[in-house]
XYZ file of C-alpha atoms in Angstrom:
92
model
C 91.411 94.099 80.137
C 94.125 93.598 77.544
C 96.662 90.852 76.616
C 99.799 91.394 77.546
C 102.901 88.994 76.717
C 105.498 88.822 79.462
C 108.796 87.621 78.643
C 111.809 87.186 81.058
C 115.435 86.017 81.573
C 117.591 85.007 84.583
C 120.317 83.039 84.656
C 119.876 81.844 88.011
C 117.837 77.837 87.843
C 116.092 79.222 91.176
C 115.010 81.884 89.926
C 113.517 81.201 86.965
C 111.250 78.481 88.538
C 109.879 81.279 90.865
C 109.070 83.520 88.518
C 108.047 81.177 86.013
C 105.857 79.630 88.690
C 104.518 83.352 89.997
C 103.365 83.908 85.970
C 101.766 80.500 85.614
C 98.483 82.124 88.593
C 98.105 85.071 85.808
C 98.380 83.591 82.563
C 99.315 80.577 80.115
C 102.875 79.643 79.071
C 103.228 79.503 75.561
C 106.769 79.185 75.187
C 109.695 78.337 77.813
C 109.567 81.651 79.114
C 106.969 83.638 77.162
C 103.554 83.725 78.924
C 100.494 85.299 77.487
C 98.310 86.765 80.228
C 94.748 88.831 79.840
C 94.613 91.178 83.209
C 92.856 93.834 84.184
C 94.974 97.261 85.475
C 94.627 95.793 88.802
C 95.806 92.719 88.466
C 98.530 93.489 86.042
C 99.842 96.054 88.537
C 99.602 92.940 91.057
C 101.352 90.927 89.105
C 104.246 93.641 88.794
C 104.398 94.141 92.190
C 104.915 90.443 92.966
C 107.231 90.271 90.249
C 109.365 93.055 91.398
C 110.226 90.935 94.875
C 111.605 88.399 92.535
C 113.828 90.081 89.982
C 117.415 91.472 90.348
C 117.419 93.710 87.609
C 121.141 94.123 87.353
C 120.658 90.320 86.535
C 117.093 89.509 85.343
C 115.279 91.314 82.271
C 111.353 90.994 82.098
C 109.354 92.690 79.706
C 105.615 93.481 79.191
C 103.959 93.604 75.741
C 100.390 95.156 76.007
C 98.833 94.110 72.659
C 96.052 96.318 71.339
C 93.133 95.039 69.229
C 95.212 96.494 66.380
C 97.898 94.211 66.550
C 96.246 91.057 67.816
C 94.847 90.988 64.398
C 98.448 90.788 62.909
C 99.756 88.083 65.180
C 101.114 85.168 63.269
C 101.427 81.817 65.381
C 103.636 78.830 63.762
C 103.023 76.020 65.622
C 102.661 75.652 69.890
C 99.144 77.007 71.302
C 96.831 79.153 69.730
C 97.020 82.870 71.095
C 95.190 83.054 74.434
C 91.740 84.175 74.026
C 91.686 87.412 74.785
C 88.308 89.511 76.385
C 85.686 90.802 73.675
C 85.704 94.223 75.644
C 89.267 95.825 74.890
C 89.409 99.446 74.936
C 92.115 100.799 73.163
């Protein structure tokens, strides 16, 4: 399991409510459209696949931040939600 952050951009209204509604069944929104989501390699590569339906890449930029154990220990939050809890089993 690890936490990744996925981030994403569209310009299209219809769009972004479809993918921002797809990420809200694998993880928490923590900012308009930044989600924080702890997945196994299963579901993340779920979550890709679904995801890849709903982008138009020569439109749409998403990106995936796997965070190691390493750098969850550096994250700095200022204000919003607390960083999503992530397992106690992450192999790095």
């Amino acid at each position: 399991m690890f936490l990744y952050v996925v981030t994403y951009d569209t310009p299209c209204d219809k769009c972004r409510k479809k993918i921002a509604d797809l990420l809200e069944g694998y993880g928490k929104r923590v900012q308009y459209s930044v989600f924080e989501c702890v997945l196994d390699k299963d579901k993340f590569e779920e979550l890709k696949l679904r995801l890849r339906k709903r982008v138009k890449p020569d439109e749409d930029s998403v990106r995936f931040y796997p965070l190691t154990s390493h750098a969850l220990d550096q994250v700095e939050i200022w204000g919003g939600p607390p960083l999503t809890a992530p397992p106690h089993s992450i192999v790095v």
